[in-house]
Amino acid sequence: MDLKEDGNRKSHGISRKTFLGSSAALVGGALLHSLPVEASAYVSGGEPLKLALIGCGSRGTGAAVQALRSVRPVELVAMADIFRDMLDRSYDNLTGIEDVQPFVQVPEEHKFVGLDAYKEAIDLADVVILATPPAFRPLHFEAAVQADKHVFLEKALATDGPGVRTILSAGKLAKEKNLSVVVGLQYRYSLEYIELVNRIKEGGIGDIVSANTQRFGGHITLIRREPEQTELEFQLRNWRYFNWQWGGSPVGLNIHHTDIVNWVKEAYPVQAHGVGGRAALNDPDHGDIFDHYSIEYQYEDGTKMHSPIRTIDGCHTNAAFYLQGTDGTADLRGGIQNRKGETVWRYRDIDDPSPYQREIDILFQSILDGKGVNDTEWGAHSTLTAIMGRMAAHSGQIIRREDALNSDLRLVPELHSFEDEAPVLPNEDGTYNVPVPGKTAVL
């Protein structure tokens, strides 16, 4: 997320000034009387919602900007990260944005650093943003829900089956407590995507025959090993190159587009198989991830979703989804075409608000309304779809959905300090063991 670019977007929803200026009208209207006592206090000039940011990278910082620009009065009161320099950079970015800076109220004693820092930040907040690497999402989400906090969960939600089960269990508890939970698969909050998906569901291309999701791009951001780092500290810095933290590119990148197909289908694949490997990664710092995949998912009705992924410099780039139906085809860029290839519908509204802003606005509106929006279930199952695809390519086996969900293979151990042993260790030459289809166990 480029903070400057996001800050220059045309639409941010209702501004804080507009909201506060209209609060008297809200107090006098029916809205106030329909709200829970806690929510009513925020509208009528009570204390603003207290926000904690856990995971101070670029996406976490971007989500904090959007929260502080939301229609609700919100103050950032706590920040937590594994690394102090990441926290400081995020704080400097936030306080350097003119319309955000007044609502950043984070004293030094509320800046928490370390693998257990999330606990102290959660305690100080009403709402938490969880934007660490996906490996830690289940642990942090469970803690936030147990502490009765509303949550914004950045994608992906886990990197293994046990993590997905933790997310589902905590999401169920959040629903019982009427806590609001929004998942950062932002396309579900894009007015453009919503309109396209609705038209497809209404029969705009007939019955869906097959789908294709593509994620072709350059190399993944690399953080080099530094002298004096422990093995775990290096892996935590260079997290995108380790499957236990990132989940691989099916989880870290292509989840957005496979989630769209799940959304259209209102279902999740029942099995996956695929291939993958490393063509350009040959450095010890490149960890254990693949740089290309080709995964075929199958839904219960027999529909196939093909998901090729490549993260290699100098190649064709594309990030898209394509749906083929009995009466036509659909994709975001081209809209809907009939069987002759003629465009019969294309989205035209160029003034849409940012989906990143909408998802945050809807989170806070849900808190205000006391409605408890909860994205956990579909977010968890779309995460499982991506994990299942990675498992299939790494093992060379057909992986069934229920087996992936119920797997006891835990990639993420309990960690408390940089001195703890890393989940994967380098060989004598400094390289890491890369999954080998036909040999690597994934369940």
GROMACS .gro file of C-alpha atoms in nm:
model
  443
    1MET     CA    1   0.000   0.000   0.000
    2ASP     CA    2   0.148   0.333  -0.106
    3LEU     CA    3   0.042   0.575   0.165
    4LYS     CA    4   0.086   0.881  -0.050
    5GLU     CA    5  -0.114   0.731  -0.336
    6ASP     CA    6  -0.392   0.624  -0.101
    7GLY     CA    7  -0.390   0.965   0.064
    8ASN     CA    8  -0.454   1.124  -0.274
    9ARG     CA    9  -0.755   0.910  -0.363
   10LYS     CA   10  -1.060   1.111  -0.462
   11SER     CA   11  -1.304   0.942  -0.224
   12HIS     CA   12  -1.262   0.856   0.142
   13GLY     CA   13  -1.629   0.829   0.236
   14ILE     CA   14  -1.761   1.087   0.483
   15SER     CA   15  -1.486   1.302   0.630
   16ARG     CA   16  -1.433   1.327   1.005
   17LYS     CA   17  -1.520   1.697   0.988
   18THR     CA   18  -1.845   1.625   0.806
   19PHE     CA   19  -1.930   1.348   1.050
   20LEU     CA   20  -1.867   1.556   1.360
   21GLY     CA   21  -2.049   1.851   1.211
   22SER     CA   22  -2.358   1.640   1.153
   23SER     CA   23  -2.353   1.461   1.488
   24ALA     CA   24  -2.614   1.693   1.639
   25ALA     CA   25  -2.860   1.585   1.371
   26LEU     CA   26  -2.785   1.222   1.447
   27VAL     CA   27  -2.841   1.277   1.818
   28GLY     CA   28  -3.184   1.419   1.749
   29GLY     CA   29  -3.283   1.144   1.506
   30ALA     CA   30  -3.408   0.792   1.525
   31LEU     CA   31  -3.060   0.649   1.465
   32LEU     CA   32  -2.937   0.729   1.814
   33HIS     CA   33  -3.234   0.570   1.984
   34SER     CA   34  -3.188   0.247   1.789
   35LEU     CA   35  -2.828   0.199   1.900
   36PRO     CA   36  -2.679   0.016   2.196
   37VAL     CA   37  -2.575   0.244   2.483
   38GLU     CA   38  -2.204   0.193   2.404
   39ALA     CA   39  -2.243   0.295   2.040
   40SER     CA   40  -2.466   0.589   2.124
   41ALA     CA   41  -2.190   0.737   2.337
   42TYR     CA   42  -1.962   0.766   2.035
   43VAL     CA   43  -2.224   0.955   1.834
   44SER     CA   44  -2.320   1.194   2.110
   45GLY     CA   45  -1.971   1.323   2.176
   46GLY     CA   46  -1.836   1.054   2.409
   47GLU     CA   47  -1.488   0.907   2.398
   48PRO     CA   48  -1.364   0.807   2.050
   49LEU     CA   49  -1.297   0.445   1.971
   50LYS     CA   50  -0.946   0.340   2.073
   51LEU     CA   51  -0.746   0.167   1.802
   52ALA     CA   52  -0.438  -0.055   1.827
   53LEU     CA   53  -0.216  -0.138   1.529
   54ILE     CA   54  -0.044  -0.477   1.549
   55GLY     CA   55   0.196  -0.524   1.261
   56CYS     CA   56   0.346  -0.192   1.148
   57GLY     CA   57   0.447  -0.269   0.791
   58SER     CA   58   0.312  -0.085   0.489
   59ARG     CA   59  -0.027  -0.260   0.486
   60GLY     CA   60  -0.082  -0.216   0.858
   61THR     CA   61   0.011   0.149   0.835
   62GLY     CA   62  -0.223   0.194   0.538
   63ALA     CA   63  -0.510   0.033   0.729
   64ALA     CA   64  -0.442   0.265   1.023
   65VAL     CA   65  -0.463   0.566   0.791
   66GLN     CA   66  -0.798   0.448   0.662
   67ALA     CA   67  -0.924   0.386   1.016
   68LEU     CA   68  -0.827   0.735   1.125
   69ARG     CA   69  -1.007   0.875   0.820
   70SER     CA   70  -1.321   0.672   0.883
   71VAL     CA   71  -1.663   0.817   0.955
   72ARG     CA   72  -1.624   0.726   1.323
   73PRO     CA   73  -1.423   0.925   1.575
   74VAL     CA   74  -1.115   0.704   1.617
   75GLU     CA   75  -0.780   0.751   1.792
   76LEU     CA   76  -0.473   0.532   1.753
   77VAL     CA   77  -0.358   0.466   2.110
   78ALA     CA   78  -0.118   0.171   2.081
   79MET     CA   79   0.122   0.014   1.832
   80ALA     CA   80   0.301  -0.321   1.837
   81ASP     CA   81   0.556  -0.485   1.611
   82ILE     CA   82   0.828  -0.747   1.633
   83PHE     CA   83   1.084  -0.483   1.529
   84ARG     CA   84   1.132  -0.135   1.675
   85ASP     CA   85   1.247   0.018   1.347
   86MET     CA   86   0.928  -0.095   1.174
   87LEU     CA   87   0.716   0.058   1.449
   88ASP     CA   88   0.910   0.386   1.436
   89ARG     CA   89   0.883   0.410   1.058
   90SER     CA   90   0.508   0.353   1.075
   91TYR     CA   91   0.467   0.611   1.352
   92ASP     CA   92   0.667   0.868   1.153
   93ASN     CA   93   0.457   0.801   0.842
   94LEU     CA   94   0.131   0.839   1.033
   95THR     CA   95   0.232   1.159   1.210
   96GLY     CA   96   0.355   1.300   0.880
   97ILE     CA   97   0.007   1.293   0.723
   98GLU     CA   98  -0.169   1.621   0.798
   99ASP     CA   99  -0.526   1.499   0.839
  100VAL     CA  100  -0.422   1.186   1.031
  101GLN     CA  101  -0.162   1.323   1.273
  102PRO     CA  102  -0.406   1.478   1.527
  103PHE     CA  103  -0.560   1.136   1.590
  104VAL     CA  104  -0.233   0.952   1.651
  105GLN     CA  105  -0.220   0.949   2.030
  106VAL     CA  106   0.052   0.691   2.100
  107PRO     CA  107   0.285   0.780   2.388
  108GLU     CA  108   0.619   0.604   2.418
  109GLU     CA  109   0.488   0.369   2.683
  110HIS     CA  110   0.222   0.245   2.438
  111LYS     CA  111   0.477   0.139   2.174
  112PHE     CA  112   0.532  -0.233   2.226
  113VAL     CA  113   0.807  -0.439   2.066
  114GLY     CA  114   0.866  -0.814   2.049
  115LEU     CA  115   0.691  -1.140   1.973
  116ASP     CA  116   0.456  -1.098   2.270
  117ALA     CA  117   0.396  -0.724   2.220
  118TYR     CA  118   0.049  -0.782   2.073
  119LYS     CA  119  -0.091  -0.870   2.416
  120GLU     CA  120  -0.026  -0.527   2.567
  121ALA     CA  121  -0.154  -0.341   2.262
  122ILE     CA  122  -0.479  -0.541   2.257
  123ASP     CA  123  -0.544  -0.455   2.621
  124LEU     CA  124  -0.550  -0.081   2.547
  125ALA     CA  125  -0.790  -0.082   2.253
  126ASP     CA  126  -1.154  -0.117   2.153
  127VAL     CA  127  -1.058  -0.214   1.797
  128VAL     CA  128  -0.743  -0.383   1.669
  129ILE     CA  129  -0.584  -0.401   1.325
  130LEU     CA  130  -0.400  -0.731   1.276
  131ALA     CA  131  -0.150  -0.690   0.991
  132THR     CA  132   0.150  -0.904   1.079
  133PRO     CA  133   0.266  -1.187   0.849
  134PRO     CA  134  -0.017  -1.443   0.814
  135ALA     CA  135   0.152  -1.701   1.037
  136PHE     CA  136   0.063  -1.499   1.346
  137ARG     CA  137  -0.294  -1.409   1.252
  138PRO     CA  138  -0.462  -1.704   1.432
  139LEU     CA  139  -0.277  -1.637   1.760
  140HIS     CA  140  -0.348  -1.264   1.755
  141PHE     CA  141  -0.710  -1.299   1.645
  142GLU     CA  142  -0.786  -1.552   1.916
  143ALA     CA  143  -0.635  -1.319   2.178
  144ALA     CA  144  -0.831  -1.018   2.049
  145VAL     CA  145  -1.165  -1.200   2.052
  146GLN     CA  146  -1.104  -1.344   2.397
  147ALA     CA  147  -1.040  -0.984   2.510
  148ASP     CA  148  -1.373  -0.868   2.354
  149LYS     CA  149  -1.217  -0.651   2.083
  150HIS     CA  150  -1.349  -0.569   1.737
  151VAL     CA  151  -1.100  -0.669   1.467
  152PHE     CA  152  -0.976  -0.586   1.119
  153LEU     CA  153  -0.799  -0.900   0.989
  154GLU     CA  154  -0.561  -0.849   0.699
  155LYS     CA  155  -0.545  -1.137   0.451
  156ALA     CA  156  -0.433  -1.415   0.453
  157LEU     CA  157  -0.568  -1.555   0.779
  158ALA     CA  158  -0.332  -1.849   0.833
  159THR     CA  159  -0.064  -2.063   0.669
  160ASP     CA  160  -0.173  -2.412   0.781
  161GLY     CA  161  -0.477  -2.621   0.872
  162PRO     CA  162  -0.442  -2.577   1.250
  163GLY     CA  163  -0.430  -2.201   1.198
  164VAL     CA  164  -0.749  -2.204   0.990
  165ARG     CA  165  -0.924  -2.404   1.261
  166THR     CA  166  -0.818  -2.147   1.522
  167ILE     CA  167  -0.954  -1.866   1.303
  168LEU     CA  168  -1.289  -2.044   1.259
  169SER     CA  169  -1.321  -2.114   1.631
  170ALA     CA  170  -1.235  -1.755   1.726
  171GLY     CA  171  -1.472  -1.624   1.459
  172LYS     CA  172  -1.754  -1.829   1.604
  173LEU     CA  173  -1.683  -1.684   1.948
  174ALA     CA  174  -1.674  -1.333   1.798
  175LYS     CA  175  -2.021  -1.391   1.654
  176GLU     CA  176  -2.151  -1.509   1.990
  177LYS     CA  177  -2.010  -1.192   2.148
  178ASN     CA  178  -2.150  -0.972   1.865
  179LEU     CA  179  -1.802  -0.842   1.786
  180SER     CA  180  -1.738  -0.693   1.442
  181VAL     CA  181  -1.475  -0.863   1.225
  182VAL     CA  182  -1.380  -0.748   0.874
  183VAL     CA  183  -1.131  -0.939   0.656
  184GLY     CA  184  -0.895  -0.751   0.424
  185LEU     CA  185  -0.991  -0.926   0.101
  186GLN     CA  186  -1.090  -0.583  -0.020
  187TYR     CA  187  -1.239  -0.684  -0.355
  188ARG     CA  188  -1.549  -0.795  -0.163
  189TYR     CA  189  -1.590  -0.428  -0.066
  190SER     CA  190  -1.531  -0.284  -0.415
  191LEU     CA  191  -1.852  -0.147  -0.570
  192GLU     CA  192  -1.716  -0.244  -0.911
  193TYR     CA  193  -1.657  -0.606  -0.813
  194ILE     CA  194  -1.986  -0.625  -0.624
  195GLU     CA  195  -2.178  -0.516  -0.934
  196LEU     CA  196  -1.992  -0.759  -1.159
  197VAL     CA  197  -2.040  -1.053  -0.920
  198ASN     CA  198  -2.410  -0.975  -0.878
  199ARG     CA  199  -2.462  -0.973  -1.255
  200ILE     CA  200  -2.284  -1.305  -1.291
  201LYS     CA  201  -2.494  -1.456  -1.010
  202GLU     CA  202  -2.807  -1.331  -1.186
  203GLY     CA  203  -2.713  -1.529  -1.496
  204GLY     CA  204  -2.512  -1.274  -1.689
  205ILE     CA  205  -2.289  -1.541  -1.844
  206GLY     CA  206  -2.521  -1.839  -1.792
  207ASP     CA  207  -2.396  -2.138  -1.596
  208ILE     CA  208  -2.028  -2.115  -1.500
  209VAL     CA  209  -1.823  -2.374  -1.686
  210SER     CA  210  -1.470  -2.291  -1.568
  211ALA     CA  211  -1.255  -2.019  -1.413
  212ASN     CA  212  -0.900  -1.896  -1.442
  213THR     CA  213  -0.710  -1.683  -1.192
  214GLN     CA  214  -0.367  -1.548  -1.281
  215ARG     CA  215  -0.098  -1.380  -1.075
  216PHE     CA  216   0.212  -1.312  -1.282
  217GLY     CA  217   0.462  -1.061  -1.146
  218GLY     CA  218   0.822  -0.991  -1.060
  219HIS     CA  219   1.029  -1.115  -0.770
  220ILE     CA  220   0.903  -1.107  -0.413
  221THR     CA  221   1.046  -0.836  -0.186
  222LEU     CA  222   1.374  -0.972  -0.046
  223ILE     CA  223   1.526  -0.872   0.290
  224ARG     CA  224   1.889  -0.976   0.309
  225ARG     CA  225   2.048  -1.146   0.609
  226GLU     CA  226   2.243  -0.910   0.833
  227PRO     CA  227   2.545  -0.993   1.052
  228GLU     CA  228   2.468  -1.086   1.414
  229GLN     CA  229   2.107  -1.180   1.339
  230THR     CA  230   1.976  -1.500   1.489
  231GLU     CA  231   1.825  -1.744   1.242
  232LEU     CA  232   1.474  -1.665   1.363
  233GLU     CA  233   1.527  -1.289   1.340
  234PHE     CA  234   1.645  -1.324   0.980
  235GLN     CA  235   1.341  -1.531   0.886
  236LEU     CA  236   1.105  -1.287   1.057
  237ARG     CA  237   1.259  -1.001   0.858
  238ASN     CA  238   1.255  -1.194   0.530
  239TRP     CA  239   0.915  -1.348   0.597
  240ARG     CA  240   0.787  -1.368   0.239
  241TYR     CA  241   1.052  -1.626   0.152
  242PHE     CA  242   0.940  -1.881   0.411
  243ASN     CA  243   0.628  -2.091   0.368
  244TRP     CA  244   0.562  -2.113   0.741
  245GLN     CA  245   0.513  -1.735   0.760
  246TRP     CA  246   0.380  -1.631   0.419
  247GLY     CA  247   0.210  -1.948   0.301
  248GLY     CA  248   0.366  -1.919  -0.045
  249SER     CA  249   0.230  -1.712  -0.333
  250PRO     CA  250  -0.105  -1.901  -0.356
  251VAL     CA  251  -0.175  -1.772  -0.004
  252GLY     CA  252   0.011  -1.442  -0.010
  253LEU     CA  253  -0.083  -1.323  -0.360
  254ASN     CA  254  -0.339  -1.520  -0.560
  255ILE     CA  255  -0.587  -1.552  -0.272
  256HIS     CA  256  -0.761  -1.232  -0.390
  257HIS     CA  257  -0.868  -1.378  -0.722
  258THR     CA  258  -0.944  -1.731  -0.604
  259ASP     CA  259  -1.163  -1.569  -0.339
  260ILE     CA  260  -1.360  -1.389  -0.612
  261VAL     CA  261  -1.439  -1.721  -0.781
  262ASN     CA  262  -1.544  -1.868  -0.444
  263TRP     CA  263  -1.766  -1.562  -0.397
  264VAL     CA  264  -1.930  -1.605  -0.737
  265LYS     CA  265  -1.975  -1.979  -0.686
  266GLU     CA  266  -2.090  -1.941  -0.325
  267ALA     CA  267  -1.881  -2.251  -0.264
  268TYR     CA  268  -1.523  -2.364  -0.202
  269PRO     CA  269  -1.316  -2.618  -0.397
  270VAL     CA  270  -1.334  -2.973  -0.264
  271GLN     CA  271  -0.991  -3.072  -0.393
  272ALA     CA  272  -0.677  -2.946  -0.561
  273HIS     CA  273  -0.377  -3.077  -0.746
  274GLY     CA  274  -0.095  -2.892  -0.913
  275VAL     CA  275   0.269  -2.846  -0.999
  276GLY     CA  276   0.533  -2.590  -0.908
  277GLY     CA  277   0.898  -2.530  -0.841
  278ARG     CA  278   1.187  -2.286  -0.852
  279ALA     CA  279   1.329  -2.156  -1.178
  280ALA     CA  280   1.492  -1.829  -1.068
  281LEU     CA  281   1.543  -1.865  -0.692
  282ASN     CA  282   1.895  -1.989  -0.621
  283ASP     CA  283   2.028  -1.776  -0.334
  284PRO     CA  284   2.053  -1.888   0.032
  285ASP     CA  285   1.838  -1.589   0.130
  286HIS     CA  286   1.559  -1.717  -0.097
  287GLY     CA  287   1.430  -1.947   0.177
  288ASP     CA  288   1.204  -2.239   0.083
  289ILE     CA  289   0.928  -2.093  -0.137
  290PHE     CA  290   0.845  -2.179  -0.499
  291ASP     CA  291   0.855  -1.908  -0.768
  292HIS     CA  292   0.591  -2.066  -0.993
  293TYR     CA  293   0.277  -2.277  -0.956
  294SER     CA  294  -0.001  -2.416  -1.171
  295ILE     CA  295  -0.291  -2.535  -0.958
  296GLU     CA  296  -0.621  -2.689  -1.063
  297TYR     CA  297  -0.905  -2.667  -0.812
  298GLN     CA  298  -1.230  -2.860  -0.844
  299TYR     CA  299  -1.567  -2.764  -0.696
  300GLU     CA  300  -1.830  -3.015  -0.589
  301ASP     CA  301  -2.031  -2.957  -0.908
  302GLY     CA  302  -1.726  -3.046  -1.120
  303THR     CA  303  -1.634  -2.689  -1.217
  304LYS     CA  304  -1.258  -2.636  -1.245
  305MET     CA  305  -1.059  -2.327  -1.145
  306HIS     CA  306  -0.710  -2.301  -1.295
  307SER     CA  307  -0.462  -2.087  -1.103
  308PRO     CA  308  -0.119  -2.028  -1.258
  309ILE     CA  309   0.122  -1.810  -1.057
  310ARG     CA  310   0.471  -1.681  -1.139
  311THR     CA  311   0.696  -1.440  -0.946
  312ILE     CA  312   0.996  -1.408  -1.179
  313ASP     CA  313   1.147  -1.088  -1.321
  314GLY     CA  314   1.146  -1.025  -1.696
  315CYS     CA  315   0.827  -1.220  -1.768
  316HIS     CA  316   0.475  -1.130  -1.878
  317THR     CA  317   0.281  -0.976  -1.590
  318ASN     CA  318  -0.089  -1.003  -1.515
  319ALA     CA  319  -0.320  -1.017  -1.214
  320ALA     CA  320  -0.673  -1.113  -1.315
  321PHE     CA  321  -0.958  -1.360  -1.309
  322TYR     CA  322  -1.163  -1.494  -1.599
  323LEU     CA  323  -1.494  -1.678  -1.584
  324GLN     CA  324  -1.636  -1.883  -1.870
  325GLY     CA  325  -2.010  -1.952  -1.885
  326THR     CA  326  -2.256  -2.120  -2.116
  327ASP     CA  327  -2.374  -1.779  -2.246
  328GLY     CA  328  -2.056  -1.574  -2.232
  329THR     CA  329  -1.747  -1.473  -2.037
  330ALA     CA  330  -1.661  -1.224  -1.762
  331ASP     CA  331  -1.357  -1.052  -1.619
  332LEU     CA  332  -1.305  -0.721  -1.444
  333ARG     CA  333  -1.131  -0.537  -1.726
  334GLY     CA  334  -1.361  -0.645  -2.006
  335GLY     CA  335  -1.684  -0.675  -1.812
  336ILE     CA  336  -1.929  -0.928  -1.957
  337GLN     CA  337  -1.916  -1.055  -2.315
  338ASN     CA  338  -2.166  -1.272  -2.499
  339ARG     CA  339  -2.069  -1.583  -2.694
  340LYS     CA  340  -1.986  -1.369  -2.997
  341GLY     CA  341  -1.730  -1.176  -2.795
  342GLU     CA  342  -1.942  -0.861  -2.788
  343THR     CA  343  -1.936  -0.656  -2.467
  344VAL     CA  344  -2.284  -0.648  -2.318
  345TRP     CA  345  -2.194  -0.481  -1.986
  346ARG     CA  346  -1.902  -0.288  -1.843
  347TYR     CA  347  -1.875  -0.097  -1.518
  348ARG     CA  348  -1.865   0.278  -1.579
  349ASP     CA  349  -1.865   0.458  -1.244
  350ILE     CA  350  -1.520   0.620  -1.208
  351ASP     CA  351  -1.592   0.792  -0.876
  352ASP     CA  352  -1.602   0.482  -0.658
  353PRO     CA  353  -1.450   0.506  -0.311
  354SER     CA  354  -1.141   0.301  -0.239
  355PRO     CA  355  -1.236  -0.055  -0.134
  356TYR     CA  356  -0.964  -0.029   0.132
  357GLN     CA  357  -1.151   0.265   0.280
  358ARG     CA  358  -1.494   0.103   0.241
  359GLU     CA  359  -1.396  -0.211   0.432
  360ILE     CA  360  -1.274   0.000   0.725
  361ASP     CA  361  -1.577   0.229   0.713
  362ILE     CA  362  -1.809  -0.072   0.718
  363LEU     CA  363  -1.622  -0.215   1.016
  364PHE     CA  364  -1.673   0.101   1.220
  365GLN     CA  365  -2.032   0.143   1.102
  366SER     CA  366  -2.101  -0.210   1.220
  367ILE     CA  367  -1.952  -0.129   1.560
  368LEU     CA  368  -2.167   0.183   1.583
  369ASP     CA  369  -2.482  -0.001   1.475
  370GLY     CA  370  -2.413  -0.296   1.704
  371LYS     CA  371  -2.473  -0.534   1.412
  372GLY     CA  372  -2.154  -0.738   1.446
  373VAL     CA  373  -2.053  -0.790   1.080
  374ASN     CA  374  -1.841  -1.105   1.065
  375ASP     CA  375  -1.630  -1.202   0.760
  376THR     CA  376  -1.441  -1.478   0.941
  377GLU     CA  377  -1.599  -1.785   0.783
  378TRP     CA  378  -1.557  -1.697   0.417
  379GLY     CA  379  -1.218  -1.540   0.485
  380ALA     CA  380  -1.097  -1.858   0.656
  381HIS     CA  381  -1.228  -2.090   0.384
  382SER     CA  382  -1.077  -1.882   0.103
  383THR     CA  383  -0.749  -1.894   0.296
  384LEU     CA  384  -0.789  -2.272   0.316
  385THR     CA  385  -0.843  -2.283  -0.062
  386ALA     CA  386  -0.504  -2.119  -0.113
  387ILE     CA  387  -0.332  -2.340   0.146
  388MET     CA  388  -0.480  -2.650  -0.019
  389GLY     CA  389  -0.337  -2.543  -0.356
  390ARG     CA  390   0.010  -2.491  -0.209
  391MET     CA  391  -0.007  -2.831  -0.037
  392ALA     CA  392  -0.099  -2.999  -0.366
  393ALA     CA  393   0.189  -2.848  -0.560
  394HIS     CA  394   0.443  -2.913  -0.283
  395SER     CA  395   0.342  -3.277  -0.239
  396GLY     CA  396   0.244  -3.378  -0.591
  397GLN     CA  397  -0.074  -3.528  -0.446
  398ILE     CA  398  -0.446  -3.454  -0.478
  399ILE     CA  399  -0.534  -3.265  -0.160
  400ARG     CA  400  -0.893  -3.274  -0.041
  401ARG     CA  401  -1.045  -2.982   0.143
  402GLU     CA  402  -1.141  -3.174   0.456
  403ASP     CA  403  -0.791  -3.324   0.480
  404ALA     CA  404  -0.627  -2.981   0.452
  405LEU     CA  405  -0.858  -2.838   0.717
  406ASN     CA  406  -0.807  -3.129   0.957
  407SER     CA  407  -0.432  -3.160   0.906
  408ASP     CA  408  -0.224  -3.182   1.224
  409LEU     CA  409   0.091  -3.055   1.050
  410ARG     CA  410   0.158  -2.728   1.229
  411LEU     CA  411   0.397  -2.492   1.047
  412VAL     CA  412   0.399  -2.222   1.315
  413PRO     CA  413   0.548  -2.305   1.657
  414GLU     CA  414   0.510  -2.108   1.979
  415LEU     CA  415   0.766  -1.827   1.968
  416HIS     CA  416   0.861  -1.568   2.229
  417SER     CA  417   1.210  -1.432   2.145
  418PHE     CA  418   1.464  -1.415   1.865
  419GLU     CA  419   1.666  -1.679   2.050
  420ASP     CA  420   1.397  -1.942   1.991
  421GLU     CA  421   1.471  -2.204   1.727
  422ALA     CA  422   1.333  -2.121   1.383
  423PRO     CA  423   1.073  -2.362   1.238
  424VAL     CA  424   1.303  -2.440   0.942
  425LEU     CA  425   1.683  -2.444   0.956
  426PRO     CA  426   1.946  -2.395   0.684
  427ASN     CA  427   2.176  -2.666   0.557
  428GLU     CA  428   2.554  -2.643   0.594
  429ASP     CA  429   2.581  -2.439   0.274
  430GLY     CA  430   2.318  -2.191   0.400
  431THR     CA  431   2.040  -2.305   0.167
  432TYR     CA  432   1.705  -2.441   0.284
  433ASN     CA  433   1.528  -2.762   0.193
  434VAL     CA  434   1.268  -2.684  -0.071
  435PRO     CA  435   0.951  -2.898  -0.100
  436VAL     CA  436   0.999  -3.195  -0.334
  437PRO     CA  437   0.680  -3.332  -0.498
  438GLY     CA  438   0.643  -3.701  -0.430
  439LYS     CA  439   0.849  -3.678  -0.111
  440THR     CA  440   0.732  -3.379   0.093
  441ALA     CA  441   0.459  -3.451   0.347
  442VAL     CA  442   0.199  -3.176   0.380
  443LEU     CA  443  -0.074  -3.335   0.594
   0.00000   0.00000   0.00000
